[in-house]
Amino acid sequence: MQSLVDTPKVAYFSMEIALESSIPTYAGGLGVLAGDTLRSGADLGVPMLGVTLLHRKGYFEQRLDGQGNQTELPAIWKPERVLDPMESCTTISIEGRKVQLRAWRYVIRGVGGHTVPVYLLDTALAENSPYDQTLTDFLYGGDHHYRLCQEVILGIGGIQMLDALGHSHLEIYHMNEGHPALINLALIQQQLAGRALSSVTEQDRQGLRRKCIFTTHTPVPAGHDQFPKDLVRQVLGAEQADALEGAGCFTDGTLNMTYMALKCSHYINGVAMHHAEISRGMFPNYPIRAITNGVHAVTWTCPAFRDLHDRHFPEWRRDNLYLRYAVGIPLAEIKAAHALAKRALLEEIKNNNGVQLEESIMTIGFARRATAYKRANLLFTDLDRLRRIADRVGPFQIVLGGKAHFQDAAGKAMIRRVFEAAALLKDKIKVVYMENYDIHWGQLITSGVDLWLNTPERPYEASGTSGMKAALNGVPSLSVPDGWWFEGHVEGVTGWDVGQEETPESPSQEVSDLYNNLEQTILPMFYGRPDAYTGVMRSTIALNGSFFNTQRMVSQYLLNAFREEPALTAPQVLVELLRPEKTMPGQSNKTST
Ligand SMILES: *Cc1c(COP(=O)(O)O)cnc(C)c1O
């Protein structure tokens, strides 16, 4: 391993970064991952910084009426209360207009005191037009035009701002998903130092690639960020649009941010083993490796388990591998810590919507962005079967949460269907849907339930991270094999599969598998062999908590990605060996074998 002393200085760019619950600048998993990455970077002493937008009006605050109809309110917050204003400014060009940017700083302090600054870019300055002042208001708001302007601010504005702030010795630029891909345009312009964009040589491109790495998160082509050519011309200017087209960043007449990021990076990875495989299928010309996501262990471990771990292996806060020693914690202590976490969740639910759930009843959790592929309502496919299971085997109650993007009609309809099911089940099975799912509720729900349910449509879940949060708190998963679960699943030890891994099942088969598992395995164990269930909770922490954390993940980025030269993969080694100039002294310059 390279020592931390010569670890390259890394700038991490992400459209969303979840810093803390009072700063609503994230929509879901991508932002939480970004925040957790930087928190672990700080813990490990990595010289890194983060760049994102201010999102003055946040993502949104969710309101749900009695039928589950969602309305969105701006999530107004006060940057000046939690962030430091920076004096430096920079000016970028959008549609030929000069737009002034400033930055606010948030400082993440690691377990050993090392700090990682995060810069949040802001256009709400009196010098800018009223419209330009709104460009850093809403995360994932507006139309294509608004989004492209935001990506210009993040990518081009971000690079210029780092320069203005004096961060001149950065060596690695990490793109978290394709949104920041325009950093490549800004970096190449810096390299050209005044030369025209049309004069870019292969050597310039190589210089750029040496600096950039890219993490892709999207397992389906439709999910990748794209902008029509006319719009790109209008917003960026003709010279820039032509240069991007010349560099092969367009597909079918649209600027494809994923292609731009792929072409400009020397290291590319997917966010789980399975997702890297799928990404190689989508982009066969690129060497896409895997670094599986994680979560920040201390952030996502509830107070009761933090105390428990502190008593048994206090080193776990700086070295998450100690979680493996959870195997040595007596079952009674696991049970007691979980009971505290469950009580904390049920109390908060009672305080918020008046529903009193039972501490002794098996509680199933499902909370994530309400979007169609996550299938929040798969569990509610056959309400009679659910009632029968509760009658014959044992009672259960269900806690859900999740916001639908304001333009996602299918996601909103899914929430309404969950409310319908909840109303129909109410005499037999209590179902609560908590409003305004965020980091705070994420912490409570993933730690306070007894079982974490995950039923995405395959292969849409690139990784998924909420099940990792649950695992840190000893909550096993009942999950469709997709994303991280291919690696995290050990049947009956860390949870249970819905369906088989090799071939995706039809939705009706998945539903029947899900019900059979609850009826024949999980509920009978929970009520009939409670110590066995606590044993599963314990092995879930030891096996999955110790691996699926961002400390392991950032260490893997250090070993494999944060280098200026690509780590050689097997096929590349062959290419190198076959190059004439690389042959051993005394050998002939054969180029084929
Ligand atoms: C962890 C988290 C997510 C991501 O959960 P997935 O299982 O990856 O969908 C989304 N939103 C919030 C608030 C979270 O804490």
Coordinates of C-alpha atoms and ligand atoms in Angstrom, one line a residue:
M1 CA 0.0 0.0 0.0
Q2 CA 1.2 3.5 -0.7
S3 CA 1.7 5.3 2.5
L4 CA -0.7 8.0 3.4
V5 CA 2.1 10.5 3.2
D6 CA 2.3 10.2 -0.5
T7 CA -1.5 9.8 -1.0
P8 CA -2.4 12.1 -3.8
K9 CA -4.6 15.1 -3.0
V10 CA -8.1 14.3 -4.1
A11 CA -11.0 16.6 -5.1
Y12 CA -14.3 14.8 -4.9
F13 CA -17.2 16.2 -7.0
S14 CA -20.8 15.3 -6.4
M15 CA -24.1 17.0 -7.3
E16 CA -25.4 16.0 -3.8
I17 CA -23.6 15.6 -0.5
A18 CA -25.4 14.7 2.7
L19 CA -23.5 16.5 5.4
E20 CA -25.9 16.6 8.3
S21 CA -29.7 16.5 8.8
S22 CA -30.0 20.2 9.2
I23 CA -28.5 20.7 5.7
P24 CA -31.1 19.4 3.1
T25 CA -28.7 19.2 0.2
Y26 CA -29.3 15.6 -0.8
A27 CA -32.0 13.5 -2.3
G28 CA -31.0 9.9 -1.4
G29 CA -28.3 7.3 -1.6
L30 CA -25.9 9.1 -3.9
G31 CA -25.7 12.1 -1.6
V32 CA -25.5 9.9 1.6
L33 CA -22.7 7.9 0.0
A34 CA -20.8 11.2 -0.9
G35 CA -21.1 12.4 2.7
D36 CA -20.0 9.0 4.1
T37 CA -17.0 8.9 1.7
L38 CA -15.8 12.3 2.9
R39 CA -16.4 11.4 6.6
S40 CA -14.3 8.2 6.1
G41 CA -11.7 10.2 4.2
A42 CA -11.4 12.5 7.2
D43 CA -11.1 9.5 9.6
L44 CA -8.3 8.0 7.5
G45 CA -6.4 11.2 7.1
V46 CA -6.8 11.4 3.4
P47 CA -5.9 14.8 1.9
M48 CA -9.2 15.4 0.2
L49 CA -11.9 17.9 -0.3
G50 CA -15.5 17.9 -1.6
V51 CA -17.3 20.2 -4.1
T52 CA -21.1 20.4 -4.5
L53 CA -23.8 23.0 -4.9
L54 CA -25.4 25.0 -2.1
H55 CA -29.0 24.0 -2.9
R56 CA -30.4 26.9 -0.9
K57 CA -34.0 25.5 -1.2
G58 CA -32.9 22.0 -0.6
Y59 CA -34.4 18.9 -2.3
F60 CA -37.9 19.4 -0.7
E61 CA -39.9 18.8 2.4
Q62 CA -42.5 16.1 1.9
R63 CA -46.1 16.4 3.1
L64 CA -48.5 13.4 2.8
D65 CA -52.2 13.6 3.3
G66 CA -54.4 10.8 4.7
Q67 CA -54.5 9.2 1.2
G68 CA -50.8 9.3 0.7
N69 CA -50.9 12.3 -1.8
Q70 CA -47.5 14.0 -1.7
T71 CA -47.0 17.7 -1.8
E72 CA -43.5 19.3 -1.9
L73 CA -42.4 22.4 0.1
P74 CA -39.1 24.1 -0.4
A75 CA -36.7 23.0 2.3
I76 CA -35.4 26.4 3.3
W77 CA -32.3 26.5 5.5
K78 CA -29.9 29.1 6.6
P79 CA -26.4 28.5 5.1
E80 CA -24.9 31.2 7.3
R81 CA -25.8 29.3 10.4
V82 CA -23.9 26.2 9.6
L83 CA -21.3 27.2 6.9
D84 CA -18.4 29.6 6.6
P85 CA -18.6 32.1 3.8
M86 CA -15.4 32.2 1.6
E87 CA -14.1 35.4 0.3
S88 CA -12.9 34.2 -3.0
C89 CA -15.2 34.5 -6.0
T90 CA -15.0 33.3 -9.6
T91 CA -16.9 34.1 -12.8
I92 CA -18.1 31.6 -15.3
S93 CA -19.9 32.0 -18.6
I94 CA -23.5 30.6 -19.1
E95 CA -25.2 31.4 -22.4
G96 CA -22.6 34.1 -22.9
R97 CA -23.6 35.8 -19.6
K98 CA -21.1 36.3 -16.8
V99 CA -22.3 34.5 -13.7
Q100 CA -20.5 35.1 -10.4
L101 CA -20.0 32.3 -7.9
R102 CA -19.1 32.2 -4.3
A103 CA -18.4 29.3 -2.0
W104 CA -19.4 28.3 1.5
R105 CA -17.3 25.9 3.5
Y106 CA -18.3 23.0 5.7
V107 CA -15.6 21.2 7.6
I108 CA -15.7 17.5 8.4
R109 CA -13.5 16.5 11.3
G110 CA -12.3 12.8 11.3
V111 CA -11.9 10.6 14.3
G112 CA -8.2 11.5 14.7
G113 CA -8.8 15.2 14.1
H114 CA -7.9 15.4 10.4
T115 CA -10.2 17.7 8.5
V116 CA -11.8 17.6 5.0
P117 CA -13.4 20.8 3.7
V118 CA -16.5 20.7 1.5
Y119 CA -17.3 23.7 -0.7
L120 CA -20.9 24.5 -1.6
L121 CA -21.2 26.7 -4.7
D122 CA -23.7 29.6 -4.6
T123 CA -24.9 32.0 -7.4
A124 CA -27.3 34.0 -5.2
L125 CA -25.3 37.2 -5.5
A126 CA -26.6 40.7 -6.2
E127 CA -24.3 40.9 -9.3
N128 CA -26.2 38.1 -11.0
S129 CA -29.6 38.4 -12.8
P130 CA -32.6 37.2 -10.8
Y131 CA -32.7 34.0 -12.9
D132 CA -29.0 33.2 -12.4
Q133 CA -29.5 33.7 -8.7
T134 CA -31.9 30.8 -8.6
L135 CA -29.4 28.3 -10.3
T136 CA -28.1 26.9 -7.0
D137 CA -31.6 26.7 -5.3
F138 CA -33.1 23.3 -6.1
L139 CA -31.4 19.9 -6.2
Y140 CA -32.7 18.0 -9.2
G141 CA -35.2 20.8 -9.8
G142 CA -36.3 22.5 -13.0
D143 CA -35.9 21.3 -16.6
H144 CA -33.0 20.2 -18.8
H145 CA -31.8 23.8 -19.2
Y146 CA -31.7 24.4 -15.5
R147 CA -29.9 21.1 -14.9
L148 CA -27.3 21.8 -17.5
C149 CA -26.6 25.2 -16.0
Q150 CA -26.2 23.6 -12.6
E151 CA -23.7 21.1 -14.1
V152 CA -21.8 23.9 -15.7
I153 CA -21.6 25.5 -12.2
L154 CA -20.5 22.3 -10.5
G155 CA -18.0 21.2 -13.1
I156 CA -16.5 24.3 -14.6
G157 CA -17.4 26.6 -11.7
G158 CA -16.1 24.0 -9.2
I159 CA -12.6 23.7 -10.9
Q160 CA -12.3 27.5 -11.1
M161 CA -13.4 28.0 -7.5
L162 CA -10.7 25.5 -6.3
D163 CA -8.2 27.6 -8.1
A164 CA -9.5 30.8 -6.6
L165 CA -9.4 29.2 -3.2
G166 CA -5.8 28.3 -3.6
H167 CA -6.2 24.6 -3.9
S168 CA -3.5 24.3 -6.6
H169 CA -1.8 21.0 -5.7
L170 CA -4.7 18.7 -6.4
E171 CA -3.7 15.5 -8.2
I172 CA -6.9 13.4 -8.5
Y173 CA -10.4 14.6 -9.5
H174 CA -13.1 12.1 -8.6
M175 CA -16.4 12.3 -10.4
N176 CA -19.2 10.8 -8.2
E177 CA -21.7 9.8 -11.0
G178 CA -21.8 11.8 -14.3
H179 CA -23.2 15.1 -13.2
P180 CA -19.7 16.7 -12.6
A181 CA -18.3 15.5 -15.9
L182 CA -17.8 19.1 -17.2
I183 CA -14.8 19.3 -14.8
N184 CA -13.0 17.7 -17.8
L185 CA -13.6 20.7 -20.0
A186 CA -12.3 23.1 -17.3
L187 CA -9.3 20.9 -16.6
I188 CA -8.3 20.7 -20.2
Q189 CA -8.7 24.4 -20.6
Q190 CA -6.4 24.9 -17.6
Q191 CA -3.9 22.5 -19.2
L192 CA -4.1 24.4 -22.6
A193 CA -3.2 27.7 -20.8
G194 CA -4.7 29.8 -23.5
R195 CA -4.3 27.5 -26.5
A196 CA -7.5 27.0 -28.5
L197 CA -9.7 24.0 -27.6
S198 CA -9.4 22.9 -31.2
S199 CA -5.7 22.3 -30.7
V200 CA -6.1 19.5 -28.1
T201 CA -3.7 16.7 -28.8
E202 CA -3.7 13.1 -27.6
Q203 CA -1.0 14.0 -25.2
D204 CA -3.3 16.7 -23.6
R205 CA -6.0 14.0 -23.3
Q206 CA -3.6 11.6 -21.6
G207 CA -2.6 14.4 -19.2
L208 CA -6.3 14.8 -18.4
R209 CA -6.9 11.1 -17.9
R210 CA -4.1 10.8 -15.5
K211 CA -5.9 13.1 -13.1
C212 CA -9.5 11.8 -13.4
I213 CA -11.4 8.9 -11.9
F214 CA -15.1 8.1 -12.4
T215 CA -17.6 6.2 -10.3
T216 CA -20.7 5.2 -12.2
H217 CA -23.9 4.4 -10.3
T218 CA -26.5 3.8 -13.0
P219 CA -27.2 0.2 -14.2
V220 CA -29.6 1.2 -17.1
P221 CA -28.8 3.3 -20.2
A222 CA -31.9 5.5 -19.7
G223 CA -30.6 6.6 -16.3
H224 CA -27.6 8.4 -17.7
D225 CA -27.6 12.2 -17.8
Q226 CA -27.9 13.6 -21.4
F227 CA -28.4 17.0 -23.0
P228 CA -29.5 17.9 -26.6
K229 CA -26.8 19.5 -28.8
D230 CA -28.7 22.7 -29.3
L231 CA -29.0 23.2 -25.6
V232 CA -25.3 22.5 -25.1
R233 CA -24.4 25.1 -27.8
Q234 CA -26.7 27.6 -26.2
V235 CA -25.4 27.2 -22.6
L236 CA -21.7 26.4 -23.2
G237 CA -21.0 28.1 -26.5
A238 CA -20.2 26.7 -30.0
E239 CA -16.5 26.2 -29.5
Q240 CA -17.0 24.2 -26.3
A241 CA -19.9 22.2 -27.8
D242 CA -17.8 21.3 -30.9
A243 CA -14.8 20.3 -28.8
L244 CA -16.9 18.0 -26.7
E245 CA -18.4 16.5 -29.9
G246 CA -15.0 16.1 -31.4
A247 CA -13.8 14.3 -28.3
G248 CA -16.6 11.7 -28.7
C249 CA -18.7 12.8 -25.8
F250 CA -22.0 12.8 -27.8
T251 CA -24.2 9.8 -28.5
D252 CA -27.1 10.2 -31.0
G253 CA -26.7 13.9 -31.0
T254 CA -26.9 14.4 -27.3
L255 CA -24.1 15.2 -24.8
N256 CA -23.8 12.1 -22.7
M257 CA -22.2 12.9 -19.3
T258 CA -21.4 9.3 -18.7
Y259 CA -19.4 9.0 -21.9
M260 CA -17.6 12.2 -21.2
A261 CA -16.6 10.8 -17.7
L262 CA -15.6 7.4 -19.2
K263 CA -13.4 8.9 -21.9
C264 CA -11.6 11.3 -19.6
S265 CA -10.8 8.9 -16.7
H266 CA -8.0 6.4 -16.1
Y267 CA -9.9 4.5 -13.5
I268 CA -13.6 3.7 -13.6
N269 CA -15.6 1.7 -11.2
G270 CA -19.1 0.5 -10.5
V271 CA -20.5 0.5 -7.0
A272 CA -20.8 -3.3 -6.4
M273 CA -19.3 -6.5 -7.9
H274 CA -22.5 -7.2 -9.8
H275 CA -23.0 -3.6 -10.9
A276 CA -19.5 -3.5 -12.4
E277 CA -20.3 -6.5 -14.4
I278 CA -23.5 -4.9 -15.7
S279 CA -21.6 -1.7 -16.5
R280 CA -19.0 -3.6 -18.5
G281 CA -21.9 -5.0 -20.5
M282 CA -23.2 -1.5 -21.2
F283 CA -19.8 0.0 -21.9
P284 CA -17.7 -2.8 -23.3
N285 CA -14.9 -0.6 -24.4
Y286 CA -14.0 0.5 -20.9
P287 CA -12.2 -1.3 -18.1
I288 CA -14.8 -0.9 -15.4
R289 CA -13.7 -2.3 -12.0
A290 CA -15.7 -2.7 -8.8
I291 CA -15.4 -1.0 -5.5
T292 CA -18.5 -1.8 -3.4
N293 CA -20.2 1.0 -1.6
G294 CA -20.3 1.3 2.2
V295 CA -21.7 3.5 4.9
H296 CA -19.9 5.5 7.6
A297 CA -20.0 3.1 10.5
V298 CA -20.1 5.5 13.4
T299 CA -22.7 7.7 11.7
W300 CA -25.1 4.8 11.0
T301 CA -24.6 2.8 14.2
C302 CA -27.3 3.8 16.8
P303 CA -26.3 5.0 20.3
A304 CA -27.1 1.7 22.0
F305 CA -24.8 -0.3 19.7
R306 CA -22.1 2.4 19.8
D307 CA -22.0 2.0 23.5
L308 CA -21.9 -1.8 23.2
H309 CA -19.1 -1.7 20.7
D310 CA -17.2 0.9 22.8
R311 CA -17.3 -1.6 25.7
H312 CA -16.2 -4.6 23.8
F313 CA -13.7 -3.2 21.2
P314 CA -13.3 0.6 21.5
E315 CA -10.9 0.6 18.5
W316 CA -13.9 0.1 16.2
R317 CA -14.3 3.9 15.8
R318 CA -10.9 4.3 14.1
D319 CA -10.7 0.8 12.7
N320 CA -14.1 -0.6 11.6
L321 CA -12.6 -4.1 11.0
Y322 CA -13.0 -4.6 14.8
L323 CA -16.7 -5.0 14.1
R324 CA -15.8 -8.5 13.1
Y325 CA -15.3 -9.2 16.8
A326 CA -19.0 -8.8 17.3
V327 CA -19.0 -12.6 17.2
G328 CA -17.8 -12.5 20.8
I329 CA -20.6 -10.3 22.2
P330 CA -23.0 -12.2 24.4
L331 CA -26.5 -12.6 22.8
A332 CA -28.2 -11.0 25.8
E333 CA -26.2 -7.8 25.2
I334 CA -27.2 -7.7 21.5
K335 CA -30.8 -8.3 22.4
A336 CA -30.7 -5.5 25.0
A337 CA -29.0 -3.0 22.6
H338 CA -31.6 -3.7 19.9
A339 CA -34.4 -3.3 22.3
L340 CA -33.2 0.2 23.1
A341 CA -33.0 1.0 19.4
K342 CA -36.5 -0.3 18.8
R343 CA -37.9 1.6 21.6
A344 CA -36.3 4.9 20.3
L345 CA -37.9 4.3 16.9
L346 CA -41.3 3.5 18.3
E347 CA -41.3 6.5 20.5
E348 CA -40.4 8.8 17.7
I349 CA -43.2 7.3 15.5
K350 CA -45.7 7.8 18.4
N351 CA -44.5 11.5 18.8
N352 CA -44.8 12.2 15.1
N353 CA -48.0 10.6 14.0
G354 CA -49.6 9.2 17.2
V355 CA -49.4 5.5 16.2
Q356 CA -48.3 3.2 19.0
L357 CA -46.5 0.2 17.6
E358 CA -45.8 -2.8 19.9
E359 CA -42.3 -3.5 21.1
S360 CA -42.8 -7.2 21.2
I361 CA -44.1 -7.5 17.6
M362 CA -41.8 -8.3 14.6
T363 CA -41.3 -5.0 12.9
I364 CA -40.4 -4.9 9.2
G365 CA -38.7 -1.8 7.8
F366 CA -38.7 -0.4 4.2
A367 CA -37.5 3.2 3.6
R368 CA -35.9 4.6 0.5
R369 CA -36.6 7.0 -2.3
A370 CA -40.1 6.3 -3.6
T371 CA -39.4 5.4 -7.2
A372 CA -41.0 2.6 -9.2
Y373 CA -38.1 0.1 -9.4
K374 CA -37.7 0.0 -5.6
R375 CA -41.2 -1.5 -5.4
A376 CA -42.3 -0.3 -2.0
N377 CA -45.6 -2.1 -2.6
L378 CA -44.4 -5.5 -3.6
L379 CA -45.0 -6.7 0.0
F380 CA -48.7 -5.6 -0.4
T381 CA -49.4 -7.7 -3.5
D382 CA -51.7 -10.2 -1.7
L383 CA -53.3 -8.7 1.4
D384 CA -55.3 -11.8 2.3
R385 CA -52.1 -13.9 2.4
L386 CA -50.5 -11.3 4.7
R387 CA -53.5 -11.5 7.0
R388 CA -53.3 -15.3 7.0
I389 CA -49.6 -15.2 7.8
A390 CA -50.2 -12.8 10.7
D391 CA -53.0 -15.0 12.0
R392 CA -51.3 -18.4 11.7
V393 CA -47.7 -17.7 12.4
G394 CA -47.3 -14.5 14.3
P395 CA -48.1 -10.8 14.2
F396 CA -46.0 -8.3 12.4
Q397 CA -46.1 -4.5 11.8
I398 CA -44.5 -2.4 9.0
V399 CA -42.7 0.9 9.0
L400 CA -42.1 2.7 5.7
G401 CA -40.8 6.0 4.4
G402 CA -39.5 7.7 1.3
K403 CA -40.0 10.8 -0.9
A404 CA -41.0 10.6 -4.6
H405 CA -39.2 13.1 -6.9
F406 CA -41.7 15.9 -7.6
Q407 CA -41.9 14.9 -11.3
D408 CA -42.1 11.1 -10.6
A409 CA -45.8 10.3 -11.1
A410 CA -45.2 6.5 -10.8
G411 CA -43.3 7.0 -7.5
K412 CA -46.2 9.2 -6.1
A413 CA -48.8 6.6 -7.2
M414 CA -46.7 3.9 -5.4
I415 CA -47.0 5.9 -2.1
R416 CA -50.8 6.2 -2.6
R417 CA -51.1 2.4 -3.1
V418 CA -49.1 1.7 0.1
F419 CA -51.6 4.0 1.9
E420 CA -54.5 2.1 0.4
A421 CA -53.0 -1.2 1.5
A422 CA -52.4 0.2 5.0
A423 CA -56.0 1.2 5.3
L424 CA -57.3 -2.2 4.3
L425 CA -54.9 -4.0 6.7
K426 CA -55.4 -1.7 9.6
D427 CA -57.5 -4.1 11.8
K428 CA -54.9 -6.8 11.6
I429 CA -51.5 -5.4 10.6
K430 CA -50.3 -1.9 11.5
V431 CA -48.6 -0.1 8.7
V432 CA -47.1 3.4 9.1
Y433 CA -45.6 5.5 6.4
M434 CA -43.3 8.2 8.0
E435 CA -43.4 11.6 6.3
N436 CA -40.2 13.3 5.1
Y437 CA -37.7 10.4 5.1
D438 CA -34.2 11.9 5.7
I439 CA -30.9 11.0 7.4
H440 CA -32.6 11.4 10.8
W441 CA -35.4 8.9 10.0
G442 CA -32.9 6.7 8.1
Q443 CA -30.9 6.3 11.3
L444 CA -34.0 5.6 13.4
I445 CA -35.7 3.2 11.0
T446 CA -32.6 1.2 9.9
S447 CA -31.6 0.6 13.5
G448 CA -35.0 0.2 15.2
V449 CA -36.8 -2.5 13.1
D450 CA -36.2 -6.3 13.3
L451 CA -36.0 -7.0 9.6
W452 CA -34.9 -4.8 6.6
L453 CA -36.9 -5.5 3.4
N454 CA -35.4 -4.8 0.0
T455 CA -37.4 -5.6 -3.1
P456 CA -36.0 -3.7 -6.1
E457 CA -36.6 -4.8 -9.6
R458 CA -33.5 -6.5 -11.0
P459 CA -31.0 -5.2 -12.1
Y460 CA -31.8 -1.6 -11.2
E461 CA -30.3 -1.5 -7.7
A462 CA -26.6 -0.6 -8.5
S463 CA -25.7 -1.1 -4.9
G464 CA -28.2 0.1 -2.3
T465 CA -26.9 1.2 1.1
S466 CA -29.8 1.2 3.5
G467 CA -29.4 -2.6 4.1
M468 CA -25.7 -1.9 5.1
K469 CA -26.9 0.7 7.7
A470 CA -29.3 -2.0 9.0
A471 CA -26.5 -4.5 9.2
L472 CA -24.4 -2.3 11.3
N473 CA -27.2 -2.3 13.8
G474 CA -27.7 -6.1 13.7
V475 CA -30.8 -5.9 11.5
P476 CA -30.8 -8.7 8.9
S477 CA -32.1 -8.2 5.4
L478 CA -34.8 -10.0 3.4
S479 CA -33.8 -9.0 -0.1
V480 CA -34.0 -9.6 -3.8
P481 CA -30.5 -10.6 -5.0
D482 CA -29.3 -7.3 -6.6
G483 CA -26.6 -4.7 -5.9
W484 CA -24.6 -5.2 -2.7
W485 CA -26.7 -8.1 -1.6
F486 CA -25.0 -10.5 -4.0
E487 CA -21.9 -10.0 -1.8
G488 CA -23.6 -9.5 1.6
H489 CA -26.0 -12.4 1.5
V490 CA -25.3 -15.6 3.5
E491 CA -28.6 -17.5 3.8
G492 CA -29.8 -17.7 7.4
V493 CA -26.6 -15.9 8.6
T494 CA -26.9 -12.3 7.4
G495 CA -30.5 -12.5 6.2
W496 CA -32.6 -14.2 3.5
D497 CA -32.9 -14.1 -0.3
V498 CA -36.1 -13.4 -2.1
G499 CA -35.8 -15.6 -5.2
Q500 CA -32.7 -17.2 -6.6
E501 CA -29.5 -15.4 -7.6
E502 CA -28.8 -17.0 -11.0
T503 CA -32.0 -16.0 -12.9
P504 CA -34.4 -13.2 -12.0
E505 CA -37.9 -14.6 -11.1
S506 CA -41.2 -13.2 -12.3
P507 CA -42.8 -10.7 -9.9
S508 CA -45.4 -13.3 -8.9
Q509 CA -42.7 -15.8 -8.0
E510 CA -40.8 -13.2 -6.1
V511 CA -44.0 -12.4 -4.1
S512 CA -44.6 -16.0 -3.2
D513 CA -41.0 -16.5 -2.3
L514 CA -41.2 -13.4 0.0
Y515 CA -44.3 -14.6 1.7
N516 CA -43.0 -18.2 2.1
N517 CA -39.8 -16.8 3.7
L518 CA -41.8 -14.8 6.2
E519 CA -44.2 -17.6 6.9
Q520 CA -41.9 -20.6 7.1
T521 CA -38.6 -19.2 8.2
I522 CA -38.4 -15.7 9.6
L523 CA -41.5 -15.4 11.8
P524 CA -41.2 -18.9 13.2
M525 CA -37.6 -18.2 14.1
F526 CA -38.4 -14.7 15.6
Y527 CA -41.1 -16.0 17.8
G528 CA -40.1 -19.7 18.3
R529 CA -36.3 -19.5 18.6
P530 CA -35.5 -15.9 19.6
D531 CA -31.9 -16.8 20.5
A532 CA -31.4 -18.1 17.0
Y533 CA -32.8 -14.8 15.6
T534 CA -30.4 -12.8 17.8
G535 CA -27.6 -15.0 16.6
V536 CA -28.5 -13.9 13.0
M537 CA -28.4 -10.3 14.2
R538 CA -24.9 -10.8 15.7
S539 CA -23.5 -12.5 12.6
T540 CA -25.0 -9.7 10.5
I541 CA -22.9 -7.1 12.4
A542 CA -19.7 -9.3 12.3
L543 CA -19.9 -10.2 8.6
N544 CA -21.5 -7.3 7.0
G545 CA -21.0 -4.4 9.4
S546 CA -17.2 -5.1 9.2
F547 CA -17.1 -5.0 5.4
F548 CA -19.8 -2.7 4.0
N549 CA -18.5 0.5 5.5
T550 CA -16.9 3.5 3.8
Q551 CA -13.6 3.0 5.7
R552 CA -13.0 -0.2 3.8
M553 CA -14.4 1.5 0.6
V554 CA -12.1 4.5 0.9
S555 CA -9.2 2.2 1.6
Q556 CA -10.0 0.4 -1.6
Y557 CA -10.1 3.7 -3.5
L558 CA -6.7 4.5 -2.1
L559 CA -5.2 1.2 -3.1
N560 CA -6.8 1.0 -6.5
A561 CA -8.1 4.3 -7.8
F562 CA -6.4 7.3 -6.2
R563 CA -3.2 6.9 -8.2
E564 CA -2.1 9.0 -11.1
E565 CA -1.3 5.9 -13.1
P566 CA -3.9 3.2 -13.5
A567 CA -3.3 0.0 -11.6
L568 CA -2.6 -2.6 -14.2
T569 CA -5.4 -5.1 -14.8
A570 CA -4.6 -8.4 -16.4
P571 CA -5.4 -7.5 -20.0
Q572 CA -3.5 -4.3 -19.7
V573 CA -0.4 -6.1 -18.4
L574 CA -0.5 -8.2 -21.6
V575 CA -0.8 -5.1 -23.8
E576 CA 2.2 -3.5 -21.9
L577 CA 4.3 -6.7 -22.4
L578 CA 3.5 -6.8 -26.1
R579 CA 4.6 -3.3 -26.7
P580 CA 8.0 -3.2 -28.5
E581 CA 9.6 -0.7 -26.2
K582 CA 8.6 -2.8 -23.1
T583 CA 10.3 -6.0 -24.1
M584 CA 13.1 -7.3 -21.9
P585 CA 16.7 -6.5 -22.9
G586 CA 18.0 -9.2 -25.3
Q587 CA 14.6 -10.1 -26.6
S588 CA 13.5 -9.4 -30.1
N589 CA 10.8 -6.8 -30.6
K590 CA 8.0 -9.2 -31.3
T591 CA 4.6 -7.7 -31.4
S592 CA 2.7 -10.9 -31.6
T593 CA 3.2 -14.3 -30.1
Ligands
LIG1 C1 -29.3 5.5 3.1 C2 -30.3 6.4 2.5 C3 -30.7 6.3 1.2 C4 -30.3 5.2 0.3 O1 -30.9 4.0 0.6 P1 -30.9 2.8 -0.5 O2 -31.2 1.6 0.2 O3 -29.6 2.8 -1.2 O4 -32.0 3.2 -1.5 C5 -31.7 7.2 0.8 N1 -32.1 8.2 1.6 C6 -31.7 8.3 2.8 C7 -32.3 9.5 3.7 C8 -30.8 7.5 3.4 O5 -30.3 7.6 4.6

